Amino acid sequence: EEAIKSLKRFRGENFDTKSEIADLQKEEQIRQSHNVREAIKRKSSKKAMLISFGLMFFQQLSGINAVIFYTSEIFKDANIELSPAIATIIVGVVQVCATFVATLTLDKLGRRLLLLVSDTFMALCTLALAIYYGVKSNDENSVEGLGWLSLIALCVFIVAFSLGFGPVPWLMMGELFSSDVKGIAGSLTGTLNWTLAFLVTVAY
């Protein structure tokens, strides 16, 4: 009864839900009749795992955890007048606000668009930071007074990540896998994510 109410709310009051409910029940019976090993061998499951693993791979190789873990050190090296601790708090507040905005825009703008926008702005911000610190390492006087560039670039980087590559891979993981493989596939995807996070942070 709850499923029928949900379908009518989603598809309209005049929609005939009987055939769709029957198809869903048949699909669920087929899923329950297969064991997990057989379910993972399905072509759809392999494709879902490839996409999910790829999203987690690029999420962590964006360097987000390295940036967050070493935010204070980054601002300390930037020689800005603002205290590194305060700057770190600002970045944290920005991340919370951006994540809240992401919850409102995910369904409206779509996953693909958010991933593309997120990736583009993160790349530009990383490039800006690389140029700033590259010039600073050669001639510290040449970037005097430009320390705020690192704070702005880092904040935009966090916003871009929180709008796309932060939530979308985890959301897609729940949407891609069928119910009979979601448990094991989700565990493998989460393990890959945090293993990459560890390796990236250690390498940084």
mmCIF file of C-alpha atoms in Angstrom:
data_model
loop_
_atom_site.group_PDB
_atom_site.id
_atom_site.type_symbol
_atom_site.label_atom_id
_atom_site.label_comp_id
_atom_site.label_asym_id
_atom_site.label_seq_id
_atom_site.Cartn_x
_atom_site.Cartn_y
_atom_site.Cartn_z
ATOM 1 C CA GLU A 1 0.000 0.000 0.000
ATOM 2 C CA GLU A 2 2.860 2.371 0.792
ATOM 3 C CA ALA A 3 4.515 1.523 -2.540
ATOM 4 C CA ILE A 4 1.276 2.285 -4.398
ATOM 5 C CA LYS A 5 0.965 5.647 -2.624
ATOM 6 C CA SER A 6 4.563 6.505 -3.497
ATOM 7 C CA LEU A 7 4.096 5.551 -7.153
ATOM 8 C CA LYS A 8 0.921 7.607 -7.441
ATOM 9 C CA ARG A 9 2.654 10.588 -5.855
ATOM 10 C CA PHE A 10 5.560 10.183 -8.280
ATOM 11 C CA ARG A 11 3.610 9.358 -11.474
ATOM 12 C CA GLY A 12 0.210 10.950 -10.832
ATOM 13 C CA GLU A 13 -3.074 9.919 -9.261
ATOM 14 C CA ASN A 14 -4.450 8.502 -12.533
ATOM 15 C CA PHE A 15 -1.493 6.190 -13.122
ATOM 16 C CA ASP A 16 -2.250 2.452 -13.032
ATOM 17 C CA THR A 17 0.239 1.054 -10.541
ATOM 18 C CA LYS A 18 -0.761 -2.632 -10.761
ATOM 19 C CA SER A 19 1.482 -3.562 -13.687
ATOM 20 C CA GLU A 20 4.508 -1.720 -12.281
ATOM 21 C CA ILE A 21 4.024 -3.248 -8.826
ATOM 22 C CA ALA A 22 3.835 -6.696 -10.456
ATOM 23 C CA ASP A 23 7.055 -6.054 -12.389
ATOM 24 C CA LEU A 24 8.818 -4.894 -9.225
ATOM 25 C CA GLN A 25 7.668 -7.963 -7.297
ATOM 26 C CA LYS A 26 8.845 -10.262 -10.103
ATOM 27 C CA GLU A 27 12.221 -8.504 -10.212
ATOM 28 C CA GLU A 28 12.598 -8.812 -6.441
ATOM 29 C CA GLN A 29 11.815 -12.549 -6.567
ATOM 30 C CA ILE A 30 14.506 -13.042 -9.228
ATOM 31 C CA ARG A 31 17.030 -11.113 -7.139
ATOM 32 C CA GLN A 32 16.278 -13.139 -4.018
ATOM 33 C CA SER A 33 16.675 -16.409 -5.931
ATOM 34 C CA HIS A 34 20.290 -15.533 -6.860
ATOM 35 C CA ASN A 35 23.190 -15.600 -4.425
ATOM 36 C CA VAL A 36 25.578 -12.681 -4.037
ATOM 37 C CA ARG A 37 28.371 -14.294 -6.063
ATOM 38 C CA GLU A 38 26.096 -14.748 -9.063
ATOM 39 C CA ALA A 39 24.665 -11.269 -8.642
ATOM 40 C CA ILE A 40 28.119 -9.635 -8.724
ATOM 41 C CA LYS A 41 28.967 -11.526 -11.930
ATOM 42 C CA ARG A 42 26.060 -9.862 -13.726
ATOM 43 C CA LYS A 43 27.042 -7.376 -16.436
ATOM 44 C CA SER A 44 25.002 -4.613 -14.799
ATOM 45 C CA SER A 45 26.737 -5.185 -11.448
ATOM 46 C CA LYS A 46 30.204 -5.102 -13.032
ATOM 47 C CA LYS A 47 29.376 -1.867 -14.848
ATOM 48 C CA ALA A 48 27.986 -0.329 -11.659
ATOM 49 C CA MET A 49 31.153 -1.279 -9.740
ATOM 50 C CA LEU A 50 33.376 0.168 -12.480
ATOM 51 C CA ILE A 51 31.508 3.486 -12.395
ATOM 52 C CA SER A 52 31.397 3.624 -8.601
ATOM 53 C CA PHE A 53 35.091 2.718 -8.232
ATOM 54 C CA GLY A 54 35.983 5.332 -10.845
ATOM 55 C CA LEU A 55 34.062 8.061 -9.042
ATOM 56 C CA MET A 56 35.729 7.214 -5.723
ATOM 57 C CA PHE A 57 39.134 7.100 -7.417
ATOM 58 C CA PHE A 58 38.784 10.588 -8.864
ATOM 59 C CA GLN A 59 37.211 11.905 -5.669
ATOM 60 C CA GLN A 60 40.244 11.001 -3.597
ATOM 61 C CA LEU A 61 42.829 11.884 -6.243
ATOM 62 C CA SER A 62 41.383 15.401 -6.240
ATOM 63 C CA GLY A 63 43.418 15.711 -3.014
ATOM 64 C CA ILE A 64 40.512 16.788 -0.831
ATOM 65 C CA ASN A 65 41.648 14.954 2.316
ATOM 66 C CA ALA A 66 45.220 16.167 1.952
ATOM 67 C CA VAL A 67 43.903 19.731 1.622
ATOM 68 C CA ILE A 68 41.641 19.418 4.664
ATOM 69 C CA PHE A 69 44.249 17.694 6.852
ATOM 70 C CA TYR A 70 46.936 20.266 6.051
ATOM 71 C CA THR A 71 44.813 23.418 5.795
ATOM 72 C CA SER A 72 46.597 25.119 8.707
ATOM 73 C CA GLU A 73 50.023 24.417 7.218
ATOM 74 C CA ILE A 74 48.927 25.743 3.815
ATOM 75 C CA PHE A 75 47.750 29.026 5.333
ATOM 76 C CA LYS A 76 50.824 29.245 7.532
ATOM 77 C CA ASP A 77 53.045 29.067 4.433
ATOM 78 C CA ALA A 78 50.875 31.684 2.701
ATOM 79 C CA ASN A 79 51.922 34.336 5.273
ATOM 80 C CA ILE A 80 48.506 35.965 5.444
ATOM 81 C CA GLU A 81 47.580 38.299 8.271
ATOM 82 C CA LEU A 82 44.710 36.046 9.295
ATOM 83 C CA SER A 83 45.524 33.351 11.852
ATOM 84 C CA PRO A 84 45.848 29.873 10.262
ATOM 85 C CA ALA A 85 43.394 28.534 12.859
ATOM 86 C CA ILE A 86 40.782 31.167 11.924
ATOM 87 C CA ALA A 87 41.360 30.533 8.218
ATOM 88 C CA THR A 88 40.795 26.820 8.802
ATOM 89 C CA ILE A 89 37.509 27.589 10.586
ATOM 90 C CA ILE A 90 36.447 29.738 7.621
ATOM 91 C CA VAL A 91 37.142 26.844 5.247
ATOM 92 C CA GLY A 92 35.098 24.522 7.487
ATOM 93 C CA VAL A 93 32.135 26.917 7.552
ATOM 94 C CA VAL A 94 32.324 27.264 3.766
ATOM 95 C CA GLN A 95 32.278 23.477 3.423
ATOM 96 C CA VAL A 96 29.186 23.129 5.630
ATOM 97 C CA CYS A 97 27.318 25.834 3.680
ATOM 98 C CA ALA A 98 28.313 24.364 0.302
ATOM 99 C CA THR A 99 27.223 20.869 1.351
ATOM 100 C CA PHE A 100 23.833 22.249 2.405
ATOM 101 C CA VAL A 101 23.439 23.954 -0.981
ATOM 102 C CA ALA A 102 24.406 20.670 -2.684
ATOM 103 C CA THR A 103 21.481 18.866 -1.028
ATOM 104 C CA LEU A 104 19.124 21.387 -2.649
ATOM 105 C CA THR A 105 20.651 21.295 -6.135
ATOM 106 C CA LEU A 106 21.574 17.630 -6.735
ATOM 107 C CA ASP A 107 18.228 16.581 -8.177
ATOM 108 C CA LYS A 108 17.574 19.878 -9.965
ATOM 109 C CA LEU A 109 20.888 20.253 -11.803
ATOM 110 C CA GLY A 110 21.758 16.585 -12.271
ATOM 111 C CA ARG A 111 24.768 14.505 -11.298
ATOM 112 C CA ARG A 112 26.693 14.852 -14.564
ATOM 113 C CA LEU A 113 26.576 18.659 -14.672
ATOM 114 C CA LEU A 114 27.610 18.966 -11.026
ATOM 115 C CA LEU A 115 30.535 16.585 -11.534
ATOM 116 C CA LEU A 116 31.769 18.527 -14.572
ATOM 117 C CA VAL A 117 31.446 21.926 -12.865
ATOM 118 C CA SER A 118 33.031 20.581 -9.682
ATOM 119 C CA ASP A 119 35.958 19.035 -11.549
ATOM 120 C CA THR A 120 36.603 22.183 -13.614
ATOM 121 C CA PHE A 121 36.693 24.577 -10.671
ATOM 122 C CA MET A 122 38.778 22.226 -8.523
ATOM 123 C CA ALA A 123 41.327 21.953 -11.333
ATOM 124 C CA LEU A 124 41.495 25.757 -11.713
ATOM 125 C CA CYS A 125 41.909 26.276 -7.958
ATOM 126 C CA THR A 126 44.617 23.623 -7.733
ATOM 127 C CA LEU A 127 46.401 25.270 -10.656
ATOM 128 C CA ALA A 128 46.178 28.684 -8.945
ATOM 129 C CA LEU A 129 47.658 27.262 -5.738
ATOM 130 C CA ALA A 130 50.413 25.476 -7.668
ATOM 131 C CA ILE A 131 51.372 28.691 -9.492
ATOM 132 C CA TYR A 132 51.310 30.713 -6.278
ATOM 133 C CA TYR A 133 53.525 28.337 -4.313
ATOM 134 C CA GLY A 134 55.742 27.657 -7.328
ATOM 135 C CA VAL A 135 56.488 31.376 -7.738
ATOM 136 C CA LYS A 136 56.841 31.761 -3.971
ATOM 137 C CA SER A 137 59.465 29.018 -3.775
ATOM 138 C CA ASN A 138 61.599 30.810 -6.400
ATOM 139 C CA ASP A 139 61.142 34.374 -5.187
ATOM 140 C CA GLU A 140 59.209 34.974 -1.983
ATOM 141 C CA ASN A 141 59.096 38.737 -2.495
ATOM 142 C CA SER A 142 57.292 38.417 -5.833
ATOM 143 C CA VAL A 143 54.105 37.125 -4.154
ATOM 144 C CA GLU A 144 54.125 39.522 -1.217
ATOM 145 C CA GLY A 145 50.587 40.629 -0.489
ATOM 146 C CA LEU A 146 49.039 37.818 -2.551
ATOM 147 C CA GLY A 147 48.614 35.409 0.371
ATOM 148 C CA TRP A 148 44.852 35.868 0.212
ATOM 149 C CA LEU A 149 44.930 34.065 -3.118
ATOM 150 C CA SER A 150 45.528 30.789 -1.295
ATOM 151 C CA LEU A 151 42.554 31.364 1.020
ATOM 152 C CA ILE A 152 40.208 32.234 -1.870
ATOM 153 C CA ALA A 153 41.444 29.334 -4.018
ATOM 154 C CA LEU A 154 41.081 26.908 -1.134
ATOM 155 C CA CYS A 155 37.555 28.094 -0.303
ATOM 156 C CA VAL A 156 36.447 27.830 -3.947
ATOM 157 C CA PHE A 157 38.078 24.369 -4.112
ATOM 158 C CA ILE A 158 36.070 23.242 -1.063
ATOM 159 C CA VAL A 159 32.837 24.707 -2.477
ATOM 160 C CA ALA A 160 33.390 22.996 -5.835
ATOM 161 C CA PHE A 161 34.148 19.673 -4.140
ATOM 162 C CA SER A 162 31.120 19.907 -1.843
ATOM 163 C CA LEU A 163 28.787 20.606 -4.758
ATOM 164 C CA GLY A 164 29.898 17.704 -6.942
ATOM 165 C CA PHE A 165 32.699 15.277 -6.221
ATOM 166 C CA GLY A 166 31.911 15.215 -2.501
ATOM 167 C CA PRO A 167 28.312 13.942 -2.395
ATOM 168 C CA VAL A 168 27.726 12.551 -5.905
ATOM 169 C CA PRO A 169 29.989 9.431 -5.702
ATOM 170 C CA TRP A 170 28.321 8.320 -2.455
ATOM 171 C CA LEU A 171 24.860 9.077 -3.838
ATOM 172 C CA MET A 172 25.571 7.213 -7.068
ATOM 173 C CA MET A 173 26.795 4.208 -5.099
ATOM 174 C CA GLY A 174 23.327 3.854 -3.567
ATOM 175 C CA GLU A 175 21.595 4.316 -6.911
ATOM 176 C CA LEU A 176 23.755 2.113 -9.153
ATOM 177 C CA PHE A 177 23.712 -1.178 -7.246
ATOM 178 C CA SER A 178 20.724 -3.489 -7.037
ATOM 179 C CA SER A 179 19.525 -4.537 -3.598
ATOM 180 C CA ASP A 180 21.078 -8.022 -3.774
ATOM 181 C CA VAL A 181 24.645 -6.707 -4.242
ATOM 182 C CA LYS A 182 24.402 -3.334 -2.527
ATOM 183 C CA GLY A 183 25.820 -4.576 0.777
ATOM 184 C CA ILE A 184 29.014 -6.191 -0.519
ATOM 185 C CA ALA A 185 29.514 -3.704 -3.390
ATOM 186 C CA GLY A 186 29.023 -0.735 -1.063
ATOM 187 C CA SER A 187 31.563 -2.164 1.388
ATOM 188 C CA LEU A 188 34.144 -2.680 -1.365
ATOM 189 C CA THR A 189 33.585 0.838 -2.707
ATOM 190 C CA GLY A 190 33.920 2.395 0.748
ATOM 191 C CA THR A 191 37.088 0.406 1.422
ATOM 192 C CA LEU A 192 38.616 1.589 -1.857
ATOM 193 C CA ASN A 193 37.694 5.196 -1.046
ATOM 194 C CA TRP A 194 39.408 5.307 2.342
ATOM 195 C CA THR A 195 42.390 3.265 1.175
ATOM 196 C CA LEU A 196 42.976 5.878 -1.533
ATOM 197 C CA ALA A 197 42.448 8.638 1.037
ATOM 198 C CA PHE A 198 45.184 7.115 3.211
ATOM 199 C CA LEU A 199 47.598 6.742 0.297
ATOM 200 C CA VAL A 200 47.013 10.275 -1.007
ATOM 201 C CA THR A 201 47.424 11.825 2.438
ATOM 202 C CA VAL A 202 50.638 9.882 3.143
ATOM 203 C CA ALA A 203 52.013 10.805 -0.300
ATOM 204 C CA TYR A 204 51.236 14.484 0.335
#
